[in-house]
Each structure stands twice: as C-alpha cells, then as structure tokens.
Short mmCIF file of C-alpha atoms and ligand atoms in Angstrom, two decimals:
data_model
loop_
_atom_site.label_atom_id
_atom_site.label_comp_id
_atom_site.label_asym_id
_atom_site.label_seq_id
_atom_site.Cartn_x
_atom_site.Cartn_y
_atom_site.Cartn_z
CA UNK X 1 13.27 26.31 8.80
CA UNK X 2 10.18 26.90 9.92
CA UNK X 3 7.28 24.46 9.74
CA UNK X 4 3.45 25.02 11.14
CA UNK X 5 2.13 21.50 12.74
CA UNK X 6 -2.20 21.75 12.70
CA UNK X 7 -3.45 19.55 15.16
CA UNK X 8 0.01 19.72 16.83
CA UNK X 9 -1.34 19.26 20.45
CA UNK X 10 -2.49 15.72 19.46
CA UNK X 11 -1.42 12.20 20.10
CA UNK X 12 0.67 11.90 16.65
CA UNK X 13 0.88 15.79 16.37
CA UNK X 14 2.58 16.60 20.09
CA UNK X 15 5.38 13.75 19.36
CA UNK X 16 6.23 14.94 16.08
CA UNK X 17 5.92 18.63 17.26
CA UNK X 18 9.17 17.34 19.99
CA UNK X 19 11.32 15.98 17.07
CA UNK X 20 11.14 18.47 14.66
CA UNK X 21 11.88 20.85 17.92
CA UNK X 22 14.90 18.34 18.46
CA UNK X 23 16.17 18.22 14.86
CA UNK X 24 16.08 21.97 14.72
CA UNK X 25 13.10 23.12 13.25
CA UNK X 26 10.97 25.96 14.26
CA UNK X 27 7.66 24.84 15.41
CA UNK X 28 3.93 26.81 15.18
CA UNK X 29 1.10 24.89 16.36
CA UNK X 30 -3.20 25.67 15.52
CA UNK X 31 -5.07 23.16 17.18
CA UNK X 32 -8.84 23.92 18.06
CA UNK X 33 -8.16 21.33 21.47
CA UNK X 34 -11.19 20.05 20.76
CA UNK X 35 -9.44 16.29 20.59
CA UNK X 36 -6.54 17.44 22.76
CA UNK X 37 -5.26 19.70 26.03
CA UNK X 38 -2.99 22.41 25.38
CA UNK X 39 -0.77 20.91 28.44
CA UNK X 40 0.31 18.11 25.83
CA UNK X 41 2.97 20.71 24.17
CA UNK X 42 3.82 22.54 27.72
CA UNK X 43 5.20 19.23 28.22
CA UNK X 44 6.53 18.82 24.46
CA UNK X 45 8.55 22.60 25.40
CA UNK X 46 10.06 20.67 28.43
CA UNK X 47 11.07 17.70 27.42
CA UNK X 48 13.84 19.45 25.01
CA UNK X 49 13.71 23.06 26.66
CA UNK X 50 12.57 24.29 22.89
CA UNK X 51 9.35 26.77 22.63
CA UNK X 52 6.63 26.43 20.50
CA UNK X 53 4.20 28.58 19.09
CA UNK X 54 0.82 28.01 19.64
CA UNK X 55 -2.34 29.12 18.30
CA UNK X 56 -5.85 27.56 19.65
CA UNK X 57 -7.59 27.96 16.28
CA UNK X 58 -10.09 26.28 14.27
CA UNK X 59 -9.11 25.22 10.47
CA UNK X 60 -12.82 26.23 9.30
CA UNK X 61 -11.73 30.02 10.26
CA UNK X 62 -9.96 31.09 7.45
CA UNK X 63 -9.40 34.71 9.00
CA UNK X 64 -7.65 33.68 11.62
CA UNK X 65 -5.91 30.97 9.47
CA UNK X 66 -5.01 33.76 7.07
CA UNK X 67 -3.81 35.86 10.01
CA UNK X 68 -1.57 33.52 10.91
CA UNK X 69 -0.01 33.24 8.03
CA UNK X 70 0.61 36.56 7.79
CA UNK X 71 2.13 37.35 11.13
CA UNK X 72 5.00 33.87 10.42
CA UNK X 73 6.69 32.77 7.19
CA UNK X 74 6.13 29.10 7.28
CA UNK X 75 8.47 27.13 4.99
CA UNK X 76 5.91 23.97 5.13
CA UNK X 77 2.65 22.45 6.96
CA UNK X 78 2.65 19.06 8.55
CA UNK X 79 -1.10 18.66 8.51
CA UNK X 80 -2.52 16.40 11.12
CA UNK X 81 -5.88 18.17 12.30
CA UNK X 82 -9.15 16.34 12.03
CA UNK X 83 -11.57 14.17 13.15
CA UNK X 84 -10.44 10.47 13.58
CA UNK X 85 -13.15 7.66 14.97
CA UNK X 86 -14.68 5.37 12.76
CA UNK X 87 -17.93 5.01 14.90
CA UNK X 88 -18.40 8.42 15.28
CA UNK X 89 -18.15 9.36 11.37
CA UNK X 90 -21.00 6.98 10.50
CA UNK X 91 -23.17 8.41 13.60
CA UNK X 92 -22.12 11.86 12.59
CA UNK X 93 -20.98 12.18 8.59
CA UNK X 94 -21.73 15.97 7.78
CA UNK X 95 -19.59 16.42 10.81
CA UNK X 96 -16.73 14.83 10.15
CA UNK X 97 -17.19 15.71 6.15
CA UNK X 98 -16.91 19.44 7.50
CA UNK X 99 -14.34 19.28 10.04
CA UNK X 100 -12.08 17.09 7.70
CA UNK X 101 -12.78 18.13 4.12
CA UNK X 102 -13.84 22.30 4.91
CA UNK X 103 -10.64 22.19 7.35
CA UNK X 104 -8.16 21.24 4.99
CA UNK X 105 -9.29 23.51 1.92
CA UNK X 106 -8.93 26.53 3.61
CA UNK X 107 -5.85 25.16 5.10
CA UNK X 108 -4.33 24.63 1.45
CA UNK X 109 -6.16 28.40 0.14
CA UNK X 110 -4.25 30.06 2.71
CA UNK X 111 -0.97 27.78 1.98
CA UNK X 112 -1.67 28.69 -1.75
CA UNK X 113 -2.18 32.55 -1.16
CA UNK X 114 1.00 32.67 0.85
CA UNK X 115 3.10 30.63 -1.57
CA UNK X 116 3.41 27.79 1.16
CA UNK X 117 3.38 25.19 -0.87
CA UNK X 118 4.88 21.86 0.83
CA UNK X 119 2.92 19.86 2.30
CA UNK X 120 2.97 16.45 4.85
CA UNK X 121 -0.65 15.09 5.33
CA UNK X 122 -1.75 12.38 7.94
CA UNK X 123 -3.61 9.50 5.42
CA UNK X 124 -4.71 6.38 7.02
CA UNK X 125 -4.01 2.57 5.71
CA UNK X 126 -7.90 2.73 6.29
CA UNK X 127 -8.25 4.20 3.09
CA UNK X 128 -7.43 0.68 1.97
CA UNK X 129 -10.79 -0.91 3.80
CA UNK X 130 -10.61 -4.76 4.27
CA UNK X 131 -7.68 -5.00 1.67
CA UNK X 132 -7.19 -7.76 -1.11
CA UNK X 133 -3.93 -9.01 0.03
CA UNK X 134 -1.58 -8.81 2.75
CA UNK X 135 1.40 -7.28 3.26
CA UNK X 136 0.25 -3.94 1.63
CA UNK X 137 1.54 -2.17 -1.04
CA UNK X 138 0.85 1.59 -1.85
CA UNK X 139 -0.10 0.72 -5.53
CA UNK X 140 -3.14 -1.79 -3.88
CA UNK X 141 -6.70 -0.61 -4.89
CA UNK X 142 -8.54 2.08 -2.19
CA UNK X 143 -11.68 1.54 -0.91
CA UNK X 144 -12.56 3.03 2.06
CA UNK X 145 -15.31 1.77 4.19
CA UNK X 146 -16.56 4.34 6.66
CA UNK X 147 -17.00 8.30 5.88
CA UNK X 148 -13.85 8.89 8.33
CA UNK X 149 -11.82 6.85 5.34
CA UNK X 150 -13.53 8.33 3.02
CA UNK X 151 -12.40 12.00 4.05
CA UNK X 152 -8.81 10.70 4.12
CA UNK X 153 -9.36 9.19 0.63
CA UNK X 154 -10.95 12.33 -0.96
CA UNK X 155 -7.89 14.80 0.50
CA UNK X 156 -5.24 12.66 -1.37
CA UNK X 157 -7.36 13.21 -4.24
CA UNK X 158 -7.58 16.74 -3.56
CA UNK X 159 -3.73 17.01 -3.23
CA UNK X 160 -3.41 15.16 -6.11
CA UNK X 161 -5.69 17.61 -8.30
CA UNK X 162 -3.84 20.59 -6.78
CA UNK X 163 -0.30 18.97 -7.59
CA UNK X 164 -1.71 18.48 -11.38
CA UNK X 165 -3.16 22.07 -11.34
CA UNK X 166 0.09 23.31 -10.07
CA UNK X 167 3.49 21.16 -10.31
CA UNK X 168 5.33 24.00 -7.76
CA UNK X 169 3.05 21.80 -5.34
CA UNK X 170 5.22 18.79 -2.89
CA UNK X 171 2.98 16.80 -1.52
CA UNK X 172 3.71 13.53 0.87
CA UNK X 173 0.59 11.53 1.59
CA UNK X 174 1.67 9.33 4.50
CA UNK X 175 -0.92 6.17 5.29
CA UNK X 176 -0.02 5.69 9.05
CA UNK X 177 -0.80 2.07 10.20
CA UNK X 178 -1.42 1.68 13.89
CA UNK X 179 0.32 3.93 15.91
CA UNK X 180 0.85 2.61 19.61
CA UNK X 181 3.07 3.71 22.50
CA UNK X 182 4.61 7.27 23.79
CA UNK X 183 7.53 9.50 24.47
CA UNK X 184 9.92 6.86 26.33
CA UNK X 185 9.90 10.40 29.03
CA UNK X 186 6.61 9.32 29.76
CA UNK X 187 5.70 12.99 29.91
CA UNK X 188 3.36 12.50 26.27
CA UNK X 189 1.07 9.95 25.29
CA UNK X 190 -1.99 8.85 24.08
CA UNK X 191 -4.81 10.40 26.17
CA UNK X 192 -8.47 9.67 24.49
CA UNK X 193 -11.81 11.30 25.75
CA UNK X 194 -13.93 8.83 27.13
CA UNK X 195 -13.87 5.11 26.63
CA UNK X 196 -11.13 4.51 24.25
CA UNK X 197 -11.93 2.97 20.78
CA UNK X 198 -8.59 1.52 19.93
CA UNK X 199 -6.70 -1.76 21.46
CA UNK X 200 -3.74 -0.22 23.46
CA UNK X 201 -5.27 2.82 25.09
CA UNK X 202 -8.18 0.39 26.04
CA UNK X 203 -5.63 -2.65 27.82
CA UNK X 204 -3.67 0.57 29.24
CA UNK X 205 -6.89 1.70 30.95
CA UNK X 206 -7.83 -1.68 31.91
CA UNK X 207 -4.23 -2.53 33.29
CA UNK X 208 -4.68 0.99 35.63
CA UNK X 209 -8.35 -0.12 36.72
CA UNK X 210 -10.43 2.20 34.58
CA UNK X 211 -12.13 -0.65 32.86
CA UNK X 212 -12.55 -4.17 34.54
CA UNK X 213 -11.35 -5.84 31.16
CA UNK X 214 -11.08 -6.09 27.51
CA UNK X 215 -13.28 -7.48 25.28
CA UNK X 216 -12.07 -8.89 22.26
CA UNK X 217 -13.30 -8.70 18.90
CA UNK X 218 -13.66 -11.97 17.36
CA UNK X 219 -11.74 -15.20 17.74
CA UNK X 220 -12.76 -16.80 15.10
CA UNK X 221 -10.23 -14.83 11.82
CA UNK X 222 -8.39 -16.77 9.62
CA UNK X 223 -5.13 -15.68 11.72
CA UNK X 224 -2.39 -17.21 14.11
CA UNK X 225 -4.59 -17.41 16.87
CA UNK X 226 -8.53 -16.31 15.44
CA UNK X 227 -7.72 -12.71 16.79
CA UNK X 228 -7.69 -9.65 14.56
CA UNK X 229 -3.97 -8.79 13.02
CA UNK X 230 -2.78 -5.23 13.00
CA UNK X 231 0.63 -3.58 12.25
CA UNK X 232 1.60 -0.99 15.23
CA UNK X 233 4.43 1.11 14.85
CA UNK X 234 5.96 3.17 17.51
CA UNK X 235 4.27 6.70 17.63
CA UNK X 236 7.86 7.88 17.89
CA UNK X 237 8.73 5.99 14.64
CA UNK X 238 5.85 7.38 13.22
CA UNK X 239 7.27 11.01 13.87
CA UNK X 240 10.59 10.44 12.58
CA UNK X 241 9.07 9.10 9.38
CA UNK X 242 7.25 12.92 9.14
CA UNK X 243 10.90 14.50 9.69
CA UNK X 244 11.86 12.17 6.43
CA UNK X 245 9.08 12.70 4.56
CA UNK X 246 9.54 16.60 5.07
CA UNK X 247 13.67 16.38 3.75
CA UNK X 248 11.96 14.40 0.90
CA UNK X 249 9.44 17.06 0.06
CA UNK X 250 12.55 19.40 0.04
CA UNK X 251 14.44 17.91 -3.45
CA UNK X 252 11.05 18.47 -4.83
CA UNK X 253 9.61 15.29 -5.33
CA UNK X 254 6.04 15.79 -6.19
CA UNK X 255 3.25 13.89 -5.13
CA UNK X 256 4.56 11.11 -2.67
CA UNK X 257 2.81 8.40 -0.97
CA UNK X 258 3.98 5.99 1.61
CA UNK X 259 2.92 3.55 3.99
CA UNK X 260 4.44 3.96 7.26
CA UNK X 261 4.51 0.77 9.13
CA UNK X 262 6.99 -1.72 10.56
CA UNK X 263 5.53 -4.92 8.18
CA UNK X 264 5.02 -7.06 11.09
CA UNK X 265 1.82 -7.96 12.00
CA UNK X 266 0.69 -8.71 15.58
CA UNK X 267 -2.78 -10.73 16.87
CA UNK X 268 -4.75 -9.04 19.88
CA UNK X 269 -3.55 -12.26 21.72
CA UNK X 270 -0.23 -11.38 20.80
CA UNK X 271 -0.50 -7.78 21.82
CA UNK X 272 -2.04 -8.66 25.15
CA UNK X 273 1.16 -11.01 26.04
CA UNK X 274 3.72 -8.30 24.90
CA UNK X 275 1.74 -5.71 27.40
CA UNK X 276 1.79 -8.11 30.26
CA UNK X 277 5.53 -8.50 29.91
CA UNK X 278 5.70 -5.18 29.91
CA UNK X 279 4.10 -4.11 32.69
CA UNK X 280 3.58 -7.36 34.67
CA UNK X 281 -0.02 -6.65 35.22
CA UNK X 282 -2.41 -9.49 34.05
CA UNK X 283 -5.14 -8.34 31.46
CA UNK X 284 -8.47 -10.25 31.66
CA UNK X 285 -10.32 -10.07 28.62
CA UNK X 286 -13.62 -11.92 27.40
CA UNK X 287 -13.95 -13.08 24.14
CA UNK X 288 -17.19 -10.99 22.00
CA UNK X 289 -18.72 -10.81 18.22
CA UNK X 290 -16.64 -9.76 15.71
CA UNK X 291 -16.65 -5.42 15.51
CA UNK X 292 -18.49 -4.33 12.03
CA UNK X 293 -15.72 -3.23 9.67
CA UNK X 294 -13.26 -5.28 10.74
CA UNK X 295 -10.69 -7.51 8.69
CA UNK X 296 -9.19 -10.36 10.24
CA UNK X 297 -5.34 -8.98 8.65
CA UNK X 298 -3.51 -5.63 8.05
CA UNK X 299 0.13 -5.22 7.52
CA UNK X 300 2.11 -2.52 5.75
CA UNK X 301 4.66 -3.47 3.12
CA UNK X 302 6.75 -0.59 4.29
CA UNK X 303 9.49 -1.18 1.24
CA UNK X 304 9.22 2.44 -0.35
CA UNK X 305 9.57 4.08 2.44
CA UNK X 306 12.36 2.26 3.68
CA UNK X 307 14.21 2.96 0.45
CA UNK X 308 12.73 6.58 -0.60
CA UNK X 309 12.81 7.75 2.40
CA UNK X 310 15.79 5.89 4.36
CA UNK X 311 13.26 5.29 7.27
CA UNK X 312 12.58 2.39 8.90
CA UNK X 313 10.48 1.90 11.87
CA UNK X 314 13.16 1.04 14.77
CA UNK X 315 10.90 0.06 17.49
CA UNK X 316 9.93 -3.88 18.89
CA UNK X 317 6.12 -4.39 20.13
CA UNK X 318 7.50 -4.70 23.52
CA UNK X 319 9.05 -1.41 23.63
CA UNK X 320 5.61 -0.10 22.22
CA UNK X 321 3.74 -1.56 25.01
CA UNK X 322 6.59 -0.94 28.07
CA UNK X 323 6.77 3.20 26.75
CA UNK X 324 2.58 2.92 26.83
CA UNK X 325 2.44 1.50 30.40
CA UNK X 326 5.32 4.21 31.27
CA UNK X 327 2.94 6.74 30.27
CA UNK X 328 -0.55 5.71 31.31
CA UNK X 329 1.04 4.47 34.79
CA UNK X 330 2.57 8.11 35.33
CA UNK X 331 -0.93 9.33 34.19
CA UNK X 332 -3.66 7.39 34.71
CA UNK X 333 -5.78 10.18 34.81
CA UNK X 334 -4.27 11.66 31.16
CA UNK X 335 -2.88 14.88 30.93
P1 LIG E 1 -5.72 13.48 17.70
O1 LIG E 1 -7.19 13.62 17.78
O2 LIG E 1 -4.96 13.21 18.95
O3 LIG E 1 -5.09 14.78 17.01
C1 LIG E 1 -5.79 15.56 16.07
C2 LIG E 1 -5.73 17.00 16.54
O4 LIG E 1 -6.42 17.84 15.60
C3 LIG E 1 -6.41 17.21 17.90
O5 LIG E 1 -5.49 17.86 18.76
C4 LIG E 1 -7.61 18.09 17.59
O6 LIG E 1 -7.90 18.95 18.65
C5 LIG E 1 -7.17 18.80 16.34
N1 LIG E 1 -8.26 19.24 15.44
C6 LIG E 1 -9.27 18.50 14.93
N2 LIG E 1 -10.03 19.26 14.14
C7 LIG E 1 -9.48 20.51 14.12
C8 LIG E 1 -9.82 21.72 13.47
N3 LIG E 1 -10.89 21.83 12.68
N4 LIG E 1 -9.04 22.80 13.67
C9 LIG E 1 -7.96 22.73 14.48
N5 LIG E 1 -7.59 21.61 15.13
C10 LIG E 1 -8.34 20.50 14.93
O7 LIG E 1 -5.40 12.36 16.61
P2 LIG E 1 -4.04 11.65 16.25
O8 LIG E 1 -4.16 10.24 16.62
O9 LIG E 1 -2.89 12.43 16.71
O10 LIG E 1 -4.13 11.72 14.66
C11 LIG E 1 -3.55 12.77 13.92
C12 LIG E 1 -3.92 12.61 12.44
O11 LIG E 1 -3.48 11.33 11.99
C13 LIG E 1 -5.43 12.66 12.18
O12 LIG E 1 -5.63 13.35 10.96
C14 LIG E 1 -5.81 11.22 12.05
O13 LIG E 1 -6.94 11.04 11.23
C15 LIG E 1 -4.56 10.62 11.41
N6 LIG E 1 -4.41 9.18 11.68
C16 LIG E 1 -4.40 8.75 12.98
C17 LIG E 1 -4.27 7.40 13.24
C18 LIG E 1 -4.30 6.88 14.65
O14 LIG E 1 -4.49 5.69 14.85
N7 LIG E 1 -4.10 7.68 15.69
C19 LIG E 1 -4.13 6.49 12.18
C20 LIG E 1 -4.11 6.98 10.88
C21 LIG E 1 -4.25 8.33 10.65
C1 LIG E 2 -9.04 1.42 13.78
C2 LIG E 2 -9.97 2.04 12.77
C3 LIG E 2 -9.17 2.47 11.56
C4 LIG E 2 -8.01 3.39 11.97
C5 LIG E 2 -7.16 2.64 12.99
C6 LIG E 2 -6.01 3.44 13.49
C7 LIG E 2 -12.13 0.88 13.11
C8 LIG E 2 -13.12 -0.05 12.53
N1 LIG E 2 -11.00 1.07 12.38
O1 LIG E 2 -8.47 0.32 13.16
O2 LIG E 2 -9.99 3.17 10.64
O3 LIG E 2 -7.23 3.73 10.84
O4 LIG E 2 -8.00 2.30 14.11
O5 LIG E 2 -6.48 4.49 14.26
O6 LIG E 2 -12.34 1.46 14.16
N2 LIG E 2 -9.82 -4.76 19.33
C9 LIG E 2 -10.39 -5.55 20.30
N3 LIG E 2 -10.96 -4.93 21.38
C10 LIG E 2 -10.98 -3.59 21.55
C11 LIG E 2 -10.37 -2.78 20.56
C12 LIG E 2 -9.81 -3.38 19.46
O7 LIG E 2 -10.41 -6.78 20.19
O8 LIG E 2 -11.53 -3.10 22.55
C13 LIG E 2 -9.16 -5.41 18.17
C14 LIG E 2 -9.76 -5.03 16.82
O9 LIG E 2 -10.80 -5.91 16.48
C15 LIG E 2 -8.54 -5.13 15.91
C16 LIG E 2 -7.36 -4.76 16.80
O10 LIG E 2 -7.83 -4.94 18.14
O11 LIG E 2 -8.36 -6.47 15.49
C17 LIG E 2 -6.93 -3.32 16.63
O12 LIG E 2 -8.06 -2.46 16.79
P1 LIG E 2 -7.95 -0.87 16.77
O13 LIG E 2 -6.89 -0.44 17.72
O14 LIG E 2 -9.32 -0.30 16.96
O15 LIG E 2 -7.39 -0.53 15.32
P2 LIG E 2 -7.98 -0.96 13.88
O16 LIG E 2 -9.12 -1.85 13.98
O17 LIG E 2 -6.83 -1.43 13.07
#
C-alpha cells in the first residue's frame, strides 16, 4: 500500500514516516523544509534500511502537487504539513491562514482529481481552547483561541463538508495532545528553529547548556502543585495511533475523530522531576507570569480511541523524558 506523508520530514511526520516504513507501507514524502531538514528522513531510511520517496515541495503549488500525483498511485495521505506556533499565528495570521488553509485545499483538489480519497489529518486538542471540563471528550464544545487553532478547526470543517458532499470520502481527524520524546535510536527527534516554544524541547536545551534555565509559566493554577497540567504522549505512540487510524479509514468508516492522548495529566513541576531522573542533570527554573492563552488543565479522555481504534498510548512520562535526553544529548546541536 502506498501512502504519501506531507510534512513527512517533521517532528511528528519523520516518526510516523519510520513506522509505516516498518509495518510495510510504501512511503512518499513533500515537505517544503521550511520547519524541517531533509537529513531527518536520511536518518528515518537508516534506522529500518527502508527508502523513502521524497519530494521538497510546497502544498500551495498545485502543479507540482498534481505532478506528483501523477507520476505515484497513492492509496491514502497522512497530512501533517503546516504551520504550528501559537505566537507566531497571532503576529502573522494571513500567513499561517495561507500556509494552513490554501495548503490543504489544493492538497484535497489533487486527492479528489486522482480519486485519492482517504485521508489522516493532524488536528490539535487546541481546537478545544481553555476547555469546560477535564478529562476531554471528543463530543466537548470547540473553541479555538488563536488563528493557529482556528486553521485546525476550520479543516475539520472542511473535511467534514467534503465527506457530506461526497460519502466515498474517509476521513480521520486526529486531535494530538502533547507530543514529547523521540525515536528510542536517538537518531530522530524534536529539533525546533530557534528558542523553543514548548516545555520539553526548552528543559532539553537547558539540560545541554543552550539556555541557562526555564522559566515557568505560572504557579499560581488551580492544580497539584499551581503549575500548568498537560497530557504528553510519546511521539512514538502518537505514530502508531496514525498506523490505526489509517486500518480504520480502510473498513470505510467515514468521518472519524479522536483524541490521541494517554489521559494522564502531568504539572511542569512534575515534568521537570521525571526529566531529572532521566537524565540526572538538575534543571533550574524561575518561577514567571502566567503565558496569555494558557489553562491551568488539559487531559485527553482517550476512551474512543482506545476502543475504535484498539490503540492505546504505551509509553510512561519517564520514558518520554529518558528517549528526549537520548536524543538532544546525541544532538545538541539538532540534526
Ligand atoms: P513540524 O513543523 O515539525 O512538521 C510540519 C512539517 O510541515 C515541517 O517539516 C514543514 O517543513 C512542513 N510544511 C509546513 N508547511 C508546508 C507546506 N506549505 N508545504 C510543504 N510542507 C510544509 O511540526 P510537527 O510537530 O511534526 O507537527 C505536525 C502536524 O501536527 C502539524 O500540522 C501540527 O500543527 C500538528 N500538531 C502538532 C502538535 C505538536 O505539539 N507538535 C500538536 C498538535 C498538532
Ligand atoms: C502549546 C500550544 C498549543 C499546542 C500545544 C502542542 C500555546 C499557548 N499553546 O500548548 O496550541 O497545541 O503546544 O504543540 O502555545 N511552560 C512553561 N515554560 C515554558 C514552556 C511551557 O512553564 O518555557 C508550561 C506551559 O505554561 C504549559 C506547559 O508548560 O503549562 C506545556 O506548555 P507547551 O509545551 O507550550 O504546550 P501547551 O501549552 O499545552
């Protein structure tokens, strides 16, 4: 079978890229590298001695998109390409409204004009915002709070419309939840430009010497310990669960939609103690306002896709953090 992975060279993109490769799978890759190095699937291709191929195109070019298509017979599209900070899409909206929403409808016009018509798209439990009630449940109103969400949001919708328009459609909207850690190779990982945005790729860089510490976010939530709660799932987890959600697309479900998280939710305190044990390096951190946008809890009821999809993340938070310090301490520099 042969599936096309956009934004394959990326964080979630290259380790899902390596177990479709391992369950069999043929594997085509666009990515523009404009998040991403190209080096990320060289090391993909040696990890399990598989070849991919690769294409360094942009979504918004729908000739080269449609030459693609042409020159492979793709069975199905994992979809992961687009733009993904929250600062950065309120800075820059048109940009990421472009890139995200222009991207993905010539994506699904090409799909469409080739009679590809499965498709597994990265969603975000940010289209949630600051949610109602913990755990959460798929059914749980959206409200995104930022225009990155709101791209995420508006694609579902899109899918949706298309699915209504045309039943031959199967569509799985996944809403990742925080995906941490790497490969356990150590060969892949998560390798942001600049000063990283998220929690574990900003301790990792701190625990190497990049940055002289962390600052948290608030210590004054209604949680455990006044920190910020988060559910992180394994990045490999998180691939698996595309493999799934692929073999469910395949008895010709429909629309889908699941959250894929382990339901456990973990305070930055907490997070900070796991990574020590992991890598016996002590994190100093300062305590600092609150970041706008922020809710003090989000956890994934992860019950439908445990039972839909017979996945279930696998992973503990220590693992997560030992497999990110295996990776950032083989590469401090990235790829
Ligand atoms: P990433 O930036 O590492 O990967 C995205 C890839 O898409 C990059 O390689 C980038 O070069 C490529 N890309 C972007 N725009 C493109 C375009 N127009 N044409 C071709 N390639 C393009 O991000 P990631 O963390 O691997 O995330 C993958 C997907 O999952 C994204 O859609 C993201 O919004 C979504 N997601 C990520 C997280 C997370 O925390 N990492 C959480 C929820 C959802
Ligand atoms: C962020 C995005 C969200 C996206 C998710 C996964 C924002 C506002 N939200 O969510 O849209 O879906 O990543 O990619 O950016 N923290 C610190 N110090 C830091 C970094 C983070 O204390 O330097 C805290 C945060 O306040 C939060 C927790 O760590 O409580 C996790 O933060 P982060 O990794 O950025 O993920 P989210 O906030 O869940």
């Amino acid at each position: 079978m042969n599936v096309l992975i956009t934004g394959g060279a990326g964080y979630i993109g290259s380790h899902t890229s390596l177990e479709f490769l391992q369950a069999g799978y043929n594997v085509t890759v666009i990515d523009n590298l404009c998040n991403s190095k190209q080096e990320s699937l060289i090391r993909v291709q040696e990890i399990c001695g598989k070849d991919i191929t690769f294409y360094q195109n942009d979504l918004l070019d729908s000739a080269a998109l449609d030459k693609i298509f042409k020159q492979n017979s793709f069975d199905a599209v994992i979809h992961f390409a687009g733009l993904k900070a929250v600062g950065e899409s309120v800075e820059k909206p048109l940009l990421y409204y472009n890139n995200n929403l222009t991207g993905t409808l010539n994506l699904l016009e090409c799909m469409q004009r080739h009679n590809v018509k499965k498709i597994v798209f990265s969603s975000s439990a940010t289209v949630y915002g600051n949610p109602l009630k913990v755990p959460i449940t798929e059914e749980l109103s959206t409200q995104p709070t930022n225009p990155y969400g709101r791209t995420k949001l508006m694609i579902e919708d899109i899918l949706k419309d298309l699915y209504i328009s045309d039943p031959d459609w199967d569509i799985a909207l996944l809403r990742y939840f925080n995906p941490i850690g790497a490969h356990h190779s150590g060969k892949i990982g998560e390798d942001p430009n600049g000063i990283p945005n998220n929690l574990l790729p900003y301790i990792a860089q701190v625990a190497v010497g990049k940055l002289p510490h962390l600052n948290i976010f608030g210590n004054d939530y209604p949680t455990i310990d006044g920190t910020g709660v988060r559910d992180y799932i394994h990045v490999v987890d998180l691939a698996k669960g595309h493999l799934k959600a692929l073999e469910k697309l395949l008895t010709s479900p429909g629309v889908v939609t699941y959250n894929l998280g382990t339901g456990k939710g973990y305070s930055v305190i907490e997070i900070i103690e796991a990574f020590q044990q992991a890598s016996g390096i002590e994190i100093p951190y300062k305590f600092t306002h609150r970041r706008a946008g922020d809710a003090a809890e989000i956890y994934a009821d992860p019950t439908l896709a445990n039972t839909d999809l017979k996945w279930t993340a696998q992973k503990d938070v220590l693992t997560m953090c030992k497999d990110t310090w295996n990776w950032q301490s083989h590469n401090p520099q990235g790829y």
